Coordinates of C-alpha atoms in Angstrom, one line a residue:
X1 CA -4.3 37.3 127.2
X2 CA -2.5 33.7 127.9
X3 CA -0.7 31.9 125.1
X4 CA 0.5 28.9 123.8
X5 CA 4.4 29.5 121.7
X6 CA 5.9 26.6 119.2
X7 CA 8.7 28.2 118.3
X8 CA 11.9 26.5 115.6
X9 CA 10.4 23.0 117.6
X10 CA 12.9 20.0 116.7
X11 CA 12.8 16.4 116.8
X12 CA 14.6 14.0 116.4
X13 CA 14.9 10.1 117.0
X14 CA 18.1 7.7 116.0
X15 CA 17.0 5.0 113.7
X16 CA 17.9 1.5 114.0
X17 CA 22.0 0.3 113.8
X18 CA 22.3 -2.5 110.8
X19 CA 24.7 -5.0 112.2
X20 CA 28.5 -4.2 112.4
X21 CA 27.1 -1.0 110.6
X22 CA 29.6 1.1 110.4
X23 CA 27.4 4.0 109.2
X24 CA 27.6 6.9 111.4
X25 CA 23.8 7.0 113.5
X26 CA 21.0 8.0 111.4
X27 CA 17.5 10.2 112.6
X28 CA 14.5 10.6 111.2
X29 CA 12.7 14.0 112.0
X30 CA 9.8 13.6 113.4
X31 CA 9.1 17.4 114.3
X32 CA 11.3 19.8 111.5
X33 CA 10.8 23.2 113.1
X34 CA 8.2 24.0 113.9
X35 CA 7.0 27.6 114.3
X36 CA 2.8 28.4 115.8
X37 CA 0.8 30.7 118.0
X38 CA -2.5 29.7 120.3
X39 CA -4.3 32.2 121.8
X40 CA -7.7 31.5 123.2
X41 CA -9.8 29.2 120.8
X42 CA -10.5 26.1 119.7
X43 CA -8.2 24.3 117.0
X44 CA -7.9 20.9 115.2
X45 CA -4.5 19.7 114.7
X46 CA -4.9 17.0 111.4
X47 CA -2.8 15.1 110.2
X48 CA -2.4 10.8 109.1
X49 CA -0.1 8.6 111.2
X50 CA 3.7 9.9 110.9
X51 CA 2.9 13.6 110.5
X52 CA 4.6 14.0 114.0
X53 CA 1.0 14.9 115.6
X54 CA 1.5 12.6 118.6
X55 CA 5.3 13.9 119.0
X56 CA 4.4 17.5 118.8
X57 CA 1.5 16.3 121.5
X58 CA 4.1 14.8 124.1
X59 CA 6.6 18.2 124.2
X60 CA 3.6 20.6 124.7
X61 CA 2.5 18.0 127.6
X62 CA 5.8 17.7 128.6
X63 CA 6.2 14.5 128.4
X64 CA 8.8 14.3 125.9
X65 CA 12.1 16.8 125.3
X66 CA 12.4 18.9 121.7
X67 CA 16.2 18.7 120.3
X68 CA 15.7 22.1 119.5
X69 CA 13.2 25.1 119.7
X70 CA 10.9 26.2 122.3
X71 CA 7.5 25.7 124.1
X72 CA 6.6 28.7 126.0
X73 CA 3.3 29.9 128.3
X74 CA 3.0 33.8 128.1
X75 CA 6.6 34.1 126.6
X76 CA 8.0 31.5 129.8
X77 CA 9.4 28.0 129.0
X78 CA 7.2 25.2 129.7
X79 CA 9.9 23.8 131.7
X80 CA 11.1 26.8 133.4
X81 CA 7.5 27.5 134.9
X82 CA 8.0 23.2 135.3
X83 CA 4.4 22.7 138.0
X84 CA 2.8 26.1 137.7
X85 CA 2.3 24.9 134.1
X86 CA 0.9 21.5 134.9
X87 CA -1.8 23.0 137.0
X88 CA -2.8 24.8 134.3
X89 CA -2.7 22.2 131.7
X90 CA -5.4 19.2 131.0
X91 CA -4.8 16.8 128.9
X92 CA -6.7 13.5 127.3
X93 CA -4.0 11.1 126.2
X94 CA -5.2 9.0 123.1
X95 CA -4.4 5.6 125.2
X96 CA -7.1 4.6 128.2
X97 CA -4.9 3.6 130.5
X98 CA -7.7 2.8 133.8
X99 CA -7.6 0.5 136.7
X100 CA -10.3 -1.8 136.3
X101 CA -11.1 -1.7 139.7
X102 CA -12.1 1.7 140.3
X103 CA -14.5 3.7 140.7
X104 CA -15.1 6.6 138.0
X105 CA -15.6 9.0 141.4
X106 CA -12.1 7.0 142.8
X107 CA -10.4 7.5 139.6
X108 CA -11.4 11.7 139.0
X109 CA -10.7 12.3 142.7
X110 CA -7.3 10.9 142.6
X111 CA -6.4 13.1 139.8
X112 CA -7.5 15.6 142.1
X113 CA -5.4 14.4 144.3
X114 CA -3.0 14.0 141.1
X115 CA -3.5 17.6 140.1
X116 CA -3.0 19.4 143.7
X117 CA -6.7 20.0 143.9
X118 CA -7.5 20.6 147.7
X119 CA -9.5 17.7 149.5
X120 CA -12.7 20.0 150.9
X121 CA -12.8 21.2 147.2
X122 CA -12.6 18.0 144.8
X123 CA -16.2 15.9 145.3
X124 CA -17.8 19.2 144.1
X125 CA -15.6 18.9 141.6
X126 CA -15.8 15.9 140.9
X127 CA -19.9 16.1 140.2
X128 CA -19.7 19.0 138.1
X129 CA -17.0 17.5 135.6
X130 CA -18.6 14.3 135.8
X131 CA -22.5 16.5 134.6
X132 CA -20.7 18.5 132.4
X133 CA -19.7 15.0 130.3
X134 CA -23.0 13.1 131.2
X135 CA -21.3 10.4 133.3
X136 CA -22.8 11.1 137.0
X137 CA -25.3 8.2 136.4
X138 CA -22.2 6.4 135.9
X139 CA -19.5 7.2 139.2
X140 CA -19.7 4.5 141.1
X141 CA -19.6 1.8 138.8
X142 CA -16.2 0.0 138.2
X143 CA -14.1 1.1 135.0
X144 CA -14.0 -2.6 134.4
X145 CA -17.9 -1.7 133.6
X146 CA -17.1 0.9 131.2
X147 CA -17.8 0.9 127.8
X148 CA -15.0 2.4 125.6
X149 CA -17.4 5.5 124.9
X150 CA -18.0 6.2 128.9
X151 CA -13.8 5.5 129.7
X152 CA -13.4 8.6 126.6
X153 CA -16.0 10.9 128.3
X154 CA -13.9 10.0 131.9
X155 CA -10.6 11.0 130.5
X156 CA -12.4 14.5 128.3
X157 CA -14.1 14.9 132.4
X158 CA -10.0 14.2 134.1
X159 CA -9.0 16.0 132.0
X160 CA -10.9 19.6 132.4
X161 CA -10.5 19.2 136.3
X162 CA -9.0 22.4 137.9
X163 CA -10.1 24.7 135.2
X164 CA -7.1 24.4 133.7
X165 CA -6.0 27.6 130.7
X166 CA -5.0 24.9 127.7
X167 CA -6.6 21.5 127.0
X168 CA -5.0 18.7 125.4
X169 CA -7.5 16.0 123.2
X170 CA -5.6 13.6 121.7
X171 CA -8.5 11.2 119.3
X172 CA -10.7 12.7 121.7
X173 CA -14.0 11.0 119.8
X174 CA -12.3 7.4 119.3
X175 CA -15.1 5.4 120.7
X176 CA -17.8 7.1 121.2
X177 CA -21.6 7.1 119.0
X178 CA -22.6 9.9 116.9
X179 CA -24.4 11.6 119.7
X180 CA -21.7 11.3 122.5
X181 CA -19.4 13.0 119.3
X182 CA -22.2 15.9 118.5
X183 CA -22.2 16.4 122.3
X184 CA -18.1 16.1 122.5
X185 CA -18.0 18.9 119.5
X186 CA -20.3 21.6 121.9
X187 CA -18.5 21.1 125.5
X188 CA -14.3 21.2 123.3
X189 CA -16.4 24.4 122.0
X190 CA -17.6 25.5 125.6
X191 CA -13.9 25.6 126.9
X192 CA -12.5 27.2 124.3
X193 CA -14.9 30.0 125.6
X194 CA -11.4 30.7 128.4
X195 CA -8.9 28.4 127.4
X196 CA -7.3 27.0 124.3
X197 CA -8.4 24.2 123.1
X198 CA -5.7 21.7 120.7
X199 CA -7.2 19.0 119.8
X200 CA -5.6 16.3 117.5
X201 CA -8.1 13.4 115.7
X202 CA -8.3 11.8 112.4
X203 CA -12.3 12.8 112.3
X204 CA -12.0 16.1 110.0
X205 CA -15.8 16.4 110.8
X206 CA -14.9 16.6 114.8
X207 CA -13.6 20.2 113.8
X208 CA -15.1 20.8 110.4
X209 CA -17.8 23.1 112.4
X210 CA -16.2 24.3 115.2
X211 CA -12.8 24.9 114.9
X212 CA -11.9 28.3 114.8
X213 CA -8.0 27.5 113.3
X214 CA -6.8 24.0 111.3
X215 CA -3.4 23.4 111.9
X216 CA -2.2 20.5 108.9
X217 CA 0.9 18.3 109.9
X218 CA 2.4 16.7 107.0
X219 CA 5.8 15.3 107.7
X220 CA 6.8 16.8 110.6
X221 CA 6.0 20.3 109.2
X222 CA 3.5 22.6 109.5
X223 CA 1.5 22.8 106.3
X224 CA -0.3 25.7 107.0
X225 CA -2.3 27.1 109.8
X226 CA -5.6 29.0 109.1
X227 CA -9.9 29.5 109.5
X228 CA -11.0 26.5 108.0
X229 CA -12.9 29.1 104.8
X230 CA -9.1 29.9 104.2
X231 CA -8.1 26.6 103.6
X232 CA -11.1 25.5 101.3
X233 CA -10.6 28.7 99.6
X234 CA -6.8 27.8 99.3
X235 CA -7.1 24.3 98.8
X236 CA -10.9 23.2 97.8
X237 CA -12.2 26.1 96.7
X238 CA -16.0 25.1 96.4
X239 CA -15.4 22.1 98.3
X240 CA -15.5 21.4 102.0
X241 CA -12.9 20.5 104.8
X242 CA -12.5 16.6 104.0
X243 CA -11.2 17.3 100.3
X244 CA -8.5 19.8 101.8
X245 CA -6.8 17.3 103.8
X246 CA -7.3 15.1 100.6
X247 CA -5.8 17.5 98.3
X248 CA -3.4 18.0 100.9
X249 CA -2.7 14.6 102.8
X250 CA -3.9 12.3 99.8
X251 CA -6.4 9.4 101.3
X252 CA -4.1 8.2 104.1
X253 CA -6.5 7.9 107.8
X254 CA -9.0 10.1 106.8
X255 CA -12.6 10.0 108.2

């Protein structure tokens, strides 16, 4: 069984030096010795702005290097795995940096090439992922004509190209209407039967009913990692996950 291991993960950023200051360089800790393991399943990553969620995601996806600790896939460092790790990784970023002149099909075929999916398999792969996110009828439209929700679904489709074993979704339901949110939640739950799915979100309801476990991140520290019912019993008996969030983080960023 596949496993992602985060061990003593730390990341700090230098603070701007004051003009003419002789003080030593000061740093802000974005992550402070974070530890957890993930096996196949669906995990919700919750925390307010500045909690360290984006830093954690960027380190897991290999786009940012940590100052301390390690990220391992099946007990091997992701840095050592290199291309092999990138082949089992699917990532849906929060930012929609898309070329408006591309069609949806062209974008997905381009992503297939980046993922080294053979050209003879790419056409069928694109049709498959488009169907799974309800975009089949929109594939040949220019991305400039896509709504924000359609772009989100296209990014979700690109993340699952090649059947990755580790999927990272960053604010996946931004811009989606309620019906599409439900569809995407069920999509992520389906994926989690055979893969590790980690979704970072501000929308508590997006993960409350589907996540196997919730990770609570505050000021760079992992406050807790447990199933929803366990967290409710511990932090908000008789209430819900939103109240757990409020009790731990206050009202910042809850939806």
